[in-house]
mmCIF file of C-alpha atoms in Angstrom:
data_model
loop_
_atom_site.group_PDB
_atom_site.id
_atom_site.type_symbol
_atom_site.label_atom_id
_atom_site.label_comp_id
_atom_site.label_asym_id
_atom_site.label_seq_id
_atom_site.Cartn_x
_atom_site.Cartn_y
_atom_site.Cartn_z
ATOM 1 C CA UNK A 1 12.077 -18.326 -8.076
ATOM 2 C CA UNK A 2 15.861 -18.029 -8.385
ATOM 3 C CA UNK A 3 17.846 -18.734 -5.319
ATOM 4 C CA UNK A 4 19.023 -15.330 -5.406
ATOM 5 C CA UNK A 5 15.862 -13.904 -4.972
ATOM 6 C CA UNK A 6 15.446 -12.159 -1.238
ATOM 7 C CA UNK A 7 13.072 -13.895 1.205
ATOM 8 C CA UNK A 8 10.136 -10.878 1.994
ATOM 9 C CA UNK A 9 6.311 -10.743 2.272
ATOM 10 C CA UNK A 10 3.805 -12.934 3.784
ATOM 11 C CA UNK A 11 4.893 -16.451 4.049
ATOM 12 C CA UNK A 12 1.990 -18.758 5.475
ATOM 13 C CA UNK A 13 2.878 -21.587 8.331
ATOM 14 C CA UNK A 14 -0.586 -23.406 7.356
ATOM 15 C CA UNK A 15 -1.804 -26.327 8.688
ATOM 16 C CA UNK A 16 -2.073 -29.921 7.620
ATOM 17 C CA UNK A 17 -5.474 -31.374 7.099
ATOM 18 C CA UNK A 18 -6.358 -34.500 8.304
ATOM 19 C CA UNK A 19 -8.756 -37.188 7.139
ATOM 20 C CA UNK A 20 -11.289 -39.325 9.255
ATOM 21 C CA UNK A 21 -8.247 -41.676 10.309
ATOM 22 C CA UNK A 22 -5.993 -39.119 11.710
ATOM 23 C CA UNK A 23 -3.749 -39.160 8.149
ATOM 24 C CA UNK A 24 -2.403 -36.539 5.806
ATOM 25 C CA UNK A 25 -5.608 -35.627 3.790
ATOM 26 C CA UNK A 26 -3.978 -35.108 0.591
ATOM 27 C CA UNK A 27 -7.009 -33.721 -1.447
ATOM 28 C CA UNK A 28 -8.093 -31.468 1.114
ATOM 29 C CA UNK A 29 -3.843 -29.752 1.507
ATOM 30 C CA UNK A 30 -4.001 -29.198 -2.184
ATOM 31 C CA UNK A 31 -7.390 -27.035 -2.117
ATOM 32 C CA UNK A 32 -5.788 -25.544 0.812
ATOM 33 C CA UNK A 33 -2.298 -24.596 -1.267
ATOM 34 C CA UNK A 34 -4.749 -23.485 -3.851
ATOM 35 C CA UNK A 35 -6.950 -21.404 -2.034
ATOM 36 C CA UNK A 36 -3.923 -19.484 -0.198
ATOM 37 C CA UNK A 37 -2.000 -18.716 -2.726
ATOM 38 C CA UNK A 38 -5.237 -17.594 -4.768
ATOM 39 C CA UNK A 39 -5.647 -14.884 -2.181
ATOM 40 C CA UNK A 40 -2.257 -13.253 -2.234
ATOM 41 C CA UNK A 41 0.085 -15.011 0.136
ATOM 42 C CA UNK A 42 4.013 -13.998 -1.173
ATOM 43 C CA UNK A 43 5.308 -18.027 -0.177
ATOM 44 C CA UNK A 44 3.848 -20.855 1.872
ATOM 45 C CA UNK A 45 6.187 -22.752 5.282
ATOM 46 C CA UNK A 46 5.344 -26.052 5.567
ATOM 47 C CA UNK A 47 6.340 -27.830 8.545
ATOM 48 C CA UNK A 48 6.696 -25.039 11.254
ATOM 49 C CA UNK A 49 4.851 -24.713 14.485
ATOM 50 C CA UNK A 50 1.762 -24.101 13.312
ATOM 51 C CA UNK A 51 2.121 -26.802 11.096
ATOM 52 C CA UNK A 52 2.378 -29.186 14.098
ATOM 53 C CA UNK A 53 5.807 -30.766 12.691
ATOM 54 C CA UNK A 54 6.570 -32.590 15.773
ATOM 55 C CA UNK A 55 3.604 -34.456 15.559
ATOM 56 C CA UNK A 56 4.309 -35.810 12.183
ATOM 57 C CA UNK A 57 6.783 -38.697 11.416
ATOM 58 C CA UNK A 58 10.154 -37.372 9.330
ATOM 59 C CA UNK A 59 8.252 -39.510 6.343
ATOM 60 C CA UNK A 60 5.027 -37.383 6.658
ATOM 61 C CA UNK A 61 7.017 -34.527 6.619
ATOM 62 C CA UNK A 62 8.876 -34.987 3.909
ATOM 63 C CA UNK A 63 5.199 -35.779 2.250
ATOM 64 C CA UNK A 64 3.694 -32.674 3.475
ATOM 65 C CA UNK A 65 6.731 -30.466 1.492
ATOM 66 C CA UNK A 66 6.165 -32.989 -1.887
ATOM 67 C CA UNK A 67 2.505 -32.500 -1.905
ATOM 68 C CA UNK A 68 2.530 -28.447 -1.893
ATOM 69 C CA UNK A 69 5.741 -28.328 -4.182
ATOM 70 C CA UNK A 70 4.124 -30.036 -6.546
ATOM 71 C CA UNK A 71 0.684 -28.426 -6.134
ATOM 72 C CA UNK A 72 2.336 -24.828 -5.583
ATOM 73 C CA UNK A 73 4.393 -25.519 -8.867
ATOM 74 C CA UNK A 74 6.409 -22.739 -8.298
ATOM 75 C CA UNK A 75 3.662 -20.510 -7.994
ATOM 76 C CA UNK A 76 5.310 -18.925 -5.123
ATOM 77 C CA UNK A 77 8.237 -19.825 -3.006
ATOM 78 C CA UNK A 78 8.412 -22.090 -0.543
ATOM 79 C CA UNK A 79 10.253 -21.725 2.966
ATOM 80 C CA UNK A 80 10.468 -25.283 4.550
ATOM 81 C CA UNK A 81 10.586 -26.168 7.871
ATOM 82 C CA UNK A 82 13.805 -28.904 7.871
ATOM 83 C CA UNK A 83 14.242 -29.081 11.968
ATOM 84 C CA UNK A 84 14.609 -32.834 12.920
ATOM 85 C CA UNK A 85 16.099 -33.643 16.904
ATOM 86 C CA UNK A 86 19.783 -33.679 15.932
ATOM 87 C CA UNK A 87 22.011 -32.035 13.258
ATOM 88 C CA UNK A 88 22.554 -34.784 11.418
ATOM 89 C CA UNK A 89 19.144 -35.469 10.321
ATOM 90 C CA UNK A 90 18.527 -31.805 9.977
ATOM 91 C CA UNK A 91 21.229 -32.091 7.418
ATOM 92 C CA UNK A 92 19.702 -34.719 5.785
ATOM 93 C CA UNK A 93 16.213 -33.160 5.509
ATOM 94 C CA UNK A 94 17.831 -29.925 3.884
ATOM 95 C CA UNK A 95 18.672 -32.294 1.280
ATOM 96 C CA UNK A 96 16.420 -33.883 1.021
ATOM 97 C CA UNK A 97 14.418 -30.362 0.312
ATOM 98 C CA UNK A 98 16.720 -29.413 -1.857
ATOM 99 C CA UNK A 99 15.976 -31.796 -4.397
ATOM 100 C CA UNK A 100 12.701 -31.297 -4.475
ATOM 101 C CA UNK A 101 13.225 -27.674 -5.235
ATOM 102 C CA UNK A 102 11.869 -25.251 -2.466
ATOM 103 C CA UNK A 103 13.350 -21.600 -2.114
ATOM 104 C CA UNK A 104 14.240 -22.031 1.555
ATOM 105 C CA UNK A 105 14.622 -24.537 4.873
ATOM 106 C CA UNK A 106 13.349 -22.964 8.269
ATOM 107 C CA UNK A 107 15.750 -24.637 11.071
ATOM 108 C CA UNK A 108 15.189 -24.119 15.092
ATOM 109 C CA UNK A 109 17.916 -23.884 17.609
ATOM 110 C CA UNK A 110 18.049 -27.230 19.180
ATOM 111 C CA UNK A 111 15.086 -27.812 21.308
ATOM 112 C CA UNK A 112 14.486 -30.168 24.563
ATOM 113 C CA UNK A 113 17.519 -29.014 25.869
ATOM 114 C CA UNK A 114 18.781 -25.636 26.383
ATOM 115 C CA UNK A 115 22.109 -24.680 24.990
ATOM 116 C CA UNK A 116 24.373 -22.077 25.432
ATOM 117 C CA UNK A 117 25.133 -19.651 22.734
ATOM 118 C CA UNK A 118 28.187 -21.042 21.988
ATOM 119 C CA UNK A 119 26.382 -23.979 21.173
ATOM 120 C CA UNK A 120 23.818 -22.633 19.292
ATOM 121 C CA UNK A 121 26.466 -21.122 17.182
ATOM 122 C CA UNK A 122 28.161 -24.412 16.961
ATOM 123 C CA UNK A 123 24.432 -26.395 15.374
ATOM 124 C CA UNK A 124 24.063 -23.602 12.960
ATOM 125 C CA UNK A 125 27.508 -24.030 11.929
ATOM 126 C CA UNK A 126 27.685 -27.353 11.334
ATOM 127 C CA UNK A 127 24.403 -26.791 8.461
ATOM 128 C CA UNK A 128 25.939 -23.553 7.745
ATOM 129 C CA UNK A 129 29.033 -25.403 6.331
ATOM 130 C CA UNK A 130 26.961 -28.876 4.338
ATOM 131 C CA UNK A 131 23.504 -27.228 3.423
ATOM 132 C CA UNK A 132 23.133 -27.444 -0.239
ATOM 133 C CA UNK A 133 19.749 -25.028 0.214
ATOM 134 C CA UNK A 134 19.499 -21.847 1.630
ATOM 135 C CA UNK A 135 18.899 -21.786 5.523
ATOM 136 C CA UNK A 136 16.453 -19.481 7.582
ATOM 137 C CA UNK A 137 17.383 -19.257 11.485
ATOM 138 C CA UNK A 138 14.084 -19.799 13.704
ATOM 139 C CA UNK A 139 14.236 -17.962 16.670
ATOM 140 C CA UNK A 140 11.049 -18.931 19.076
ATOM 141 C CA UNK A 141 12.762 -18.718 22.761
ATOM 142 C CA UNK A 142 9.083 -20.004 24.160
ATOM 143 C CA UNK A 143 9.945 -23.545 22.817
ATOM 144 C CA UNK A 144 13.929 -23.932 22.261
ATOM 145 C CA UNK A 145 17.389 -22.719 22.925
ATOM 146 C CA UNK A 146 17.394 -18.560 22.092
ATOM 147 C CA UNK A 147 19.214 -17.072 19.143
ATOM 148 C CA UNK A 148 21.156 -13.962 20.704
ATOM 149 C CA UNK A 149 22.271 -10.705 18.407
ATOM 150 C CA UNK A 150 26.009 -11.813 18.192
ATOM 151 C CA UNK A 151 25.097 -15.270 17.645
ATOM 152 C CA UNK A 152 22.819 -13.886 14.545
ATOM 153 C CA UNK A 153 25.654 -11.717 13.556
ATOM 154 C CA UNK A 154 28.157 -14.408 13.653
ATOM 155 C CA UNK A 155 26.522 -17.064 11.401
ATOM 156 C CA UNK A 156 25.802 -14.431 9.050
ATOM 157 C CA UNK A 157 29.034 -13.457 8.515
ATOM 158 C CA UNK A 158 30.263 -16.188 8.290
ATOM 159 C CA UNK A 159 28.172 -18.878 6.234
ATOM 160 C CA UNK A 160 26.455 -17.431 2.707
ATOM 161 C CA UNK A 161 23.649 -20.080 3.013
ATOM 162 C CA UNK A 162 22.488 -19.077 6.160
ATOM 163 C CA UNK A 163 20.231 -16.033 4.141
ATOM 164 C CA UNK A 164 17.526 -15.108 6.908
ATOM 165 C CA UNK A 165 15.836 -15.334 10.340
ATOM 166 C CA UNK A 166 12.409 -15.673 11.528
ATOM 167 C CA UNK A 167 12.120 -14.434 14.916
ATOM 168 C CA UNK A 168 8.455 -15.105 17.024
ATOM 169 C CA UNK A 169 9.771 -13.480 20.078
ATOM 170 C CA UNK A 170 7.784 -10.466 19.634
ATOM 171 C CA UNK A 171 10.247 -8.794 21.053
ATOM 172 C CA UNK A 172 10.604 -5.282 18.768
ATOM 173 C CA UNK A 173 14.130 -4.072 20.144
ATOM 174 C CA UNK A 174 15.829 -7.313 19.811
ATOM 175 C CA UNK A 175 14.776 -7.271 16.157
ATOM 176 C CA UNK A 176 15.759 -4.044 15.937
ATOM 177 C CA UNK A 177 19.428 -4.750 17.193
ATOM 178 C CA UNK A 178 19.496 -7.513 15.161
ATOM 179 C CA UNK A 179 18.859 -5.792 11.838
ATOM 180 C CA UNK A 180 21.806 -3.421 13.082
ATOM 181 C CA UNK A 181 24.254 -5.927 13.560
ATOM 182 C CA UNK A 182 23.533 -7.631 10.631
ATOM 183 C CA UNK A 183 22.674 -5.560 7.720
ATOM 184 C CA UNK A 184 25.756 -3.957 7.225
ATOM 185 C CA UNK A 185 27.440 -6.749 6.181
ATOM 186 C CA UNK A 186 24.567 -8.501 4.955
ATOM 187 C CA UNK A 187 21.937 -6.167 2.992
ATOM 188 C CA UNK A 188 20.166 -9.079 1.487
ATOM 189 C CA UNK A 189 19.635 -11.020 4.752
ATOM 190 C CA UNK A 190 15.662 -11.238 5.993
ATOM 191 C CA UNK A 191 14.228 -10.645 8.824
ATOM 192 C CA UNK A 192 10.440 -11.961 9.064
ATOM 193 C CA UNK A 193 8.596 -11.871 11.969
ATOM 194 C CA UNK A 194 6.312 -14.917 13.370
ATOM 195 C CA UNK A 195 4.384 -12.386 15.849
ATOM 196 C CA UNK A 196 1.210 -11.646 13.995
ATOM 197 C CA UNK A 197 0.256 -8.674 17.050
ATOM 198 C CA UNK A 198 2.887 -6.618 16.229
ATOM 199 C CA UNK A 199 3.265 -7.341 12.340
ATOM 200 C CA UNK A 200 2.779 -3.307 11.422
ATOM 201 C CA UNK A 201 5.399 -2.559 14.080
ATOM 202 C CA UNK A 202 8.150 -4.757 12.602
ATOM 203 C CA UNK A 203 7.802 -3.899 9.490
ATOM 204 C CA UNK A 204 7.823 -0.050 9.818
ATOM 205 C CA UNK A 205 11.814 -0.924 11.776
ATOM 206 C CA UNK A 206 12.931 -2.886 8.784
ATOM 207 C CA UNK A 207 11.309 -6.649 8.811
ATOM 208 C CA UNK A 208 10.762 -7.683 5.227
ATOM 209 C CA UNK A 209 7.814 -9.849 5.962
ATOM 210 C CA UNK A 210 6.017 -11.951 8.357
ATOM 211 C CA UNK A 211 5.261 -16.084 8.926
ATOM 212 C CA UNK A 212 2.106 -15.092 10.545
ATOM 213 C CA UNK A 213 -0.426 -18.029 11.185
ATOM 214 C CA UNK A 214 -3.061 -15.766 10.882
ATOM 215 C CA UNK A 215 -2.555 -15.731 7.225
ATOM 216 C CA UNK A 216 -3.247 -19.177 7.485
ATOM 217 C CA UNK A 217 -6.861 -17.840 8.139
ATOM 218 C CA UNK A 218 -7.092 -14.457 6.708
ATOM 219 C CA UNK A 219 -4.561 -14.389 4.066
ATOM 220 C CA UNK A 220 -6.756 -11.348 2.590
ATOM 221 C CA UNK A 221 -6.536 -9.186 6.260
ATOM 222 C CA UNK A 222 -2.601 -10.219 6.570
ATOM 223 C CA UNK A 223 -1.517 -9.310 3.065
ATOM 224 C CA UNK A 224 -3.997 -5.924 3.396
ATOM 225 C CA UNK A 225 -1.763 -4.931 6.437
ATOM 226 C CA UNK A 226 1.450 -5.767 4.391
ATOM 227 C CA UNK A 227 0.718 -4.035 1.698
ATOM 228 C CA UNK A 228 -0.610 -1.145 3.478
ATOM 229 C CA UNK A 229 2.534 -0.387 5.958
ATOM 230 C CA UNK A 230 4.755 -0.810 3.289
ATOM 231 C CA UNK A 231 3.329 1.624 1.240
ATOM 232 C CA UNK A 232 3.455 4.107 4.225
ATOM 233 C CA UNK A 233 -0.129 4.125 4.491
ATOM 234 C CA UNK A 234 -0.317 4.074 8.433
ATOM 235 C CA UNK A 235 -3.504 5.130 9.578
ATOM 236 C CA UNK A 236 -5.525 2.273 7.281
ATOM 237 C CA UNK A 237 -2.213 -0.081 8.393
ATOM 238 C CA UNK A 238 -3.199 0.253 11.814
ATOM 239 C CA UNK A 239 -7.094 -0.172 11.630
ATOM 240 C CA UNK A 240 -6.161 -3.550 10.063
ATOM 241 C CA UNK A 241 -3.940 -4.072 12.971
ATOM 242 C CA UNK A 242 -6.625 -3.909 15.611
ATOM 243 C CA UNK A 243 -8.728 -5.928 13.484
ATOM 244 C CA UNK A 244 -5.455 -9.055 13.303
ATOM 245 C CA UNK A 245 -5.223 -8.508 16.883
ATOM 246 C CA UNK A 246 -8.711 -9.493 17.781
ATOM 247 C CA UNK A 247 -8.457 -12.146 15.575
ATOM 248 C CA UNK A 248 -5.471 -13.298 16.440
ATOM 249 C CA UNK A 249 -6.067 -13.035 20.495
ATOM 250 C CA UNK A 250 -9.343 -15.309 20.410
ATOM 251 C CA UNK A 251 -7.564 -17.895 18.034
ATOM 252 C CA UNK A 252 -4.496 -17.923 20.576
ATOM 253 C CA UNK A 253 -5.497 -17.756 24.014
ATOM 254 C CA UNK A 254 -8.812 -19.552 23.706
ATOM 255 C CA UNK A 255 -7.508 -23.270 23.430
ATOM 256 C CA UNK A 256 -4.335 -25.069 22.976
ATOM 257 C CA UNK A 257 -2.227 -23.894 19.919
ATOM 258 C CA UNK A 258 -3.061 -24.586 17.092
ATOM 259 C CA UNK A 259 -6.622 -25.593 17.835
ATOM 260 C CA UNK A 260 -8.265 -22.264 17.710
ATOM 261 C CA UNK A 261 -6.506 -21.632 14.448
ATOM 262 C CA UNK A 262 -7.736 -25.103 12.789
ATOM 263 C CA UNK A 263 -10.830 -24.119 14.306
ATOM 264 C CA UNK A 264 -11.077 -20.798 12.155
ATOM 265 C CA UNK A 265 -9.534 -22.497 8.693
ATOM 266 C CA UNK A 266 -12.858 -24.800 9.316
ATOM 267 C CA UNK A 267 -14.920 -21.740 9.726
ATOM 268 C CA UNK A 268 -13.202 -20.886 5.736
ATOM 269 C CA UNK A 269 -14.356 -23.849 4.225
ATOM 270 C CA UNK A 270 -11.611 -26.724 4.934
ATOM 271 C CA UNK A 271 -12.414 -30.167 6.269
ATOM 272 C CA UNK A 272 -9.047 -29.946 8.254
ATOM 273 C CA UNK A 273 -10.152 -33.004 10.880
ATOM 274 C CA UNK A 274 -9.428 -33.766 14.438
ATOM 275 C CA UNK A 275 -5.507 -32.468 15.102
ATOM 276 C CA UNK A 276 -3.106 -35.300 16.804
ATOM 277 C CA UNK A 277 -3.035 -33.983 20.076
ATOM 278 C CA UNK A 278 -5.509 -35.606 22.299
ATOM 279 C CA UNK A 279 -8.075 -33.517 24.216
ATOM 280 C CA UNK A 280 -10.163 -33.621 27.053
ATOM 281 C CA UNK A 281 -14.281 -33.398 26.763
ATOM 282 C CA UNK A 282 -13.832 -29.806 28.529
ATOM 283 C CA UNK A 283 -11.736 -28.677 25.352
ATOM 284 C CA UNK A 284 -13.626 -30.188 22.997
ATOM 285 C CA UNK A 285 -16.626 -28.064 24.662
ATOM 286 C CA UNK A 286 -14.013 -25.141 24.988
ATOM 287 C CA UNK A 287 -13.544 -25.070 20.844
ATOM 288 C CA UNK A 288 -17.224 -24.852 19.642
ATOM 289 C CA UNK A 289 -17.474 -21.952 21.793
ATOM 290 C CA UNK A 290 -14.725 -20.887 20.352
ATOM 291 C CA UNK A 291 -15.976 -21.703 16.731
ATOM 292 C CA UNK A 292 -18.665 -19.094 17.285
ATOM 293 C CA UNK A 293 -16.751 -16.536 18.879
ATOM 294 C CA UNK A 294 -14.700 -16.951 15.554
ATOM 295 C CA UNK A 295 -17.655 -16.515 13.402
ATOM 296 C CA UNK A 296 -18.277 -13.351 14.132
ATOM 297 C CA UNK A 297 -15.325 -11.934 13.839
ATOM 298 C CA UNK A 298 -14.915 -13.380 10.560
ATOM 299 C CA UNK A 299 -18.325 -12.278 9.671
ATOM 300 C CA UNK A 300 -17.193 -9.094 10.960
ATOM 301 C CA UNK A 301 -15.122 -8.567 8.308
ATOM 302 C CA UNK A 302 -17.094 -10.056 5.623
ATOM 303 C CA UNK A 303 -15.728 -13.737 5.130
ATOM 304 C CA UNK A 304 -18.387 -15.884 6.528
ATOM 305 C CA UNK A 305 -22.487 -15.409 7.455
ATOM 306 C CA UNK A 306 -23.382 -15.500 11.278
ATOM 307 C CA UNK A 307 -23.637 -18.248 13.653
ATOM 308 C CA UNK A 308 -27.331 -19.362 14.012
ATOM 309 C CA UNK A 309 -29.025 -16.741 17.038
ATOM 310 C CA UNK A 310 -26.382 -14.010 15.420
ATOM 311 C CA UNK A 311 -23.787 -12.085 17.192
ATOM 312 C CA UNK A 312 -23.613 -10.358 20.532
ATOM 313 C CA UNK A 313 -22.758 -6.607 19.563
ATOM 314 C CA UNK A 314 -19.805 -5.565 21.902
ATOM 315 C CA UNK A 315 -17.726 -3.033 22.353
ATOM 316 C CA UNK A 316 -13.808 -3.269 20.673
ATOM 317 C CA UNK A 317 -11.700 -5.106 23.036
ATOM 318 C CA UNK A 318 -8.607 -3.937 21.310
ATOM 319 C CA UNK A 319 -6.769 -1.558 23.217
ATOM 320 C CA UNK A 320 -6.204 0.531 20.503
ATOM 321 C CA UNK A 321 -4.011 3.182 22.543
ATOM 322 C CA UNK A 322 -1.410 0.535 23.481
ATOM 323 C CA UNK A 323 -0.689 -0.401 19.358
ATOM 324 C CA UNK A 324 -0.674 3.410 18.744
ATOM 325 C CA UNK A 325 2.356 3.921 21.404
ATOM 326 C CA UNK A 326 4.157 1.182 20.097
ATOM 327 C CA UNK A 327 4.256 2.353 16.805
ATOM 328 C CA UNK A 328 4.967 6.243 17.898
ATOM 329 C CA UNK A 329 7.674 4.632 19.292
ATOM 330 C CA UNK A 330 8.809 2.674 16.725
ATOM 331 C CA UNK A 331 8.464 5.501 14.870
ATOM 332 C CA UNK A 332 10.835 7.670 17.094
ATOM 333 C CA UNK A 333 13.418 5.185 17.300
ATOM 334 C CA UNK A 334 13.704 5.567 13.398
ATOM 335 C CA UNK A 335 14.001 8.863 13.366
ATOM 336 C CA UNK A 336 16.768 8.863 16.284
ATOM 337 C CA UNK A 337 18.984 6.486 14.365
ATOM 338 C CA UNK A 338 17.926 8.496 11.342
ATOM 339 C CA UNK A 339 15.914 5.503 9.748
ATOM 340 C CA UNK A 340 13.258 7.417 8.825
#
């Protein structure tokens, strides 16, 4: 894909499997490139949150983006997580990706410590000004230093290679004032959203695509809602919604992130292994109830058979009248700024 070409659609943050020693199972990430792309994915992004990239050494890192450039063989394109502790290594890892040939490098605002906007500004402009590959901001406020509207608007203006941002705030007016600052100046610059629960939302106000890591899971349901919203097809759009949000819910907020989500690539078929992060014997115990809870709402929709004893029938704990008013409003607010 030419580096022209505009960063939109589903990009997945997948996961790394590990082997029986706690490495990089090398096999088992290629079926897993495979098998994504296979089902409709627009780009993979290696190395994000999902992808655990603090708990991985910069060489396994680096290993992680050869291993699915070379399986992915340009297949589709890949956005690459590049955030190291300091700028200088950052630097060095967009590089270092650059060589190897992927579309894009993902970057965080400095983490641990939180900085000002000024300095914010200050990190992006340093890679802004010596990245030889194109640069997505990463805007996730829960974990690092927050990427305000001017500060957006100001590295975009100013630095070409600086091309997109991926926001996981969730936060559907910031994006929107974001996309108003920046797009007249900058038409081709993306905005993607790493909120999975309010994917239909963002798009219908102008995102161009998602890093969802329920795609990571269900590329099929996440690619369905894409392809749905953006061809104004609301009413299906939003079914799919309610269906990501229950997935998305009991994968989240039902053990430590990204358990629940490795938990659910299992239920698909992967040997993905125990994840680095140490647990108790009260999560352990936590996750196989989750694994059947997961199950059945994958066999819900058709991707797996039930758990042994079946499925409890319930009731939809979406609440389905909360996404509808979110996207009447979104909906509104388009038409007031005479959007849509």
């Amino acid at each position: 894909m030419p580096n022209s070409a505009k960063l939109q659609g589903i990009f997945t943050p997948n996961l790394v499997p590990l082997d029986a020693r706690g490495e990089i199972d090398e096999g088992e990430l290629r079926r897993y490139t495979d098998w994504l792309i296979d089902r409709g994915v627009h780009g993979l992004y290696p190395n994000g949150s999902t992808g655990e990239f603090t708990r991985f050494t910069v060489e396994e890192r680096r290993r992680i983006i050869e291993i699915m450039v070379d399986q992915t063989r340009g297949r589709v394109p890949i956005l690459a997580g590049a955030a190291e502790a300091n700028v200088k290594e950052t630097i060095k890892a967009c590089e270092f990706y650059h060589e190897l040939g992927v579309r894009a490098v993902a970057i965080v605002a400095p983490f641990y410590y939180k900085l000002s906007p000024e300095s914010v500004y200050a990190y992006f402009a340093e890679i802004g000004r010596n990245t030889p590959v194109d640069v997505t901001l990463y805007n996730i406020p829960m974990f690092a230093s927050p990427i305000d509207v001017p500060t957006v608007q100001r590295l975009a203006d100013n630095f070409e290679k600086i091309v997109a941002i991926k926001d996981s705030s969730g936060d559907i007016p910031h994006m929107i004032r974001m996309i108003q600052a920046v797009r007249p100046n900058r038409p081709e610059f993306s905005f993607l959203t790493g909120w999975d629960a309010a994917l239909m939302p963002l798009l219908l106000i102008g995102c161009d695509g998602g890093t969802n890591a329920t795609s990571g899971v269900v590329p099929e349901i996440t690619r369905k809602l894409y392809d749905l919203t953006t061809a104004g097809q609301l009413d299906e759009a939003r079914q799919v919604q309610y269906d990501l949000v229950t997935l998305f819910d009991a994968m989240l907020y039902s053990a430590e992130f990204p358990e629940g989500f490795r938990a659910a690539v299992e239920l698909r078929g992967f040997n993905m292994g125990t994840g680095r992060q140490p647990m108790s014997e009260n999560q352990s115990t936590d996750l196989g109830m989750l694994s059947k809870t997961l199950q059945c709402l994958l066999a819900e929709q058709g991707f797996t058979g039930q758990p042994v004893g079946g499925c409890p029938v319930q009731a939809n704990t979406v609440d389905r009248s909360e996404v509808d008013a979110i996207v009447q409003n979104v909906m509104s607010e388009l038409q007031r700024r005479g959007m849509a």
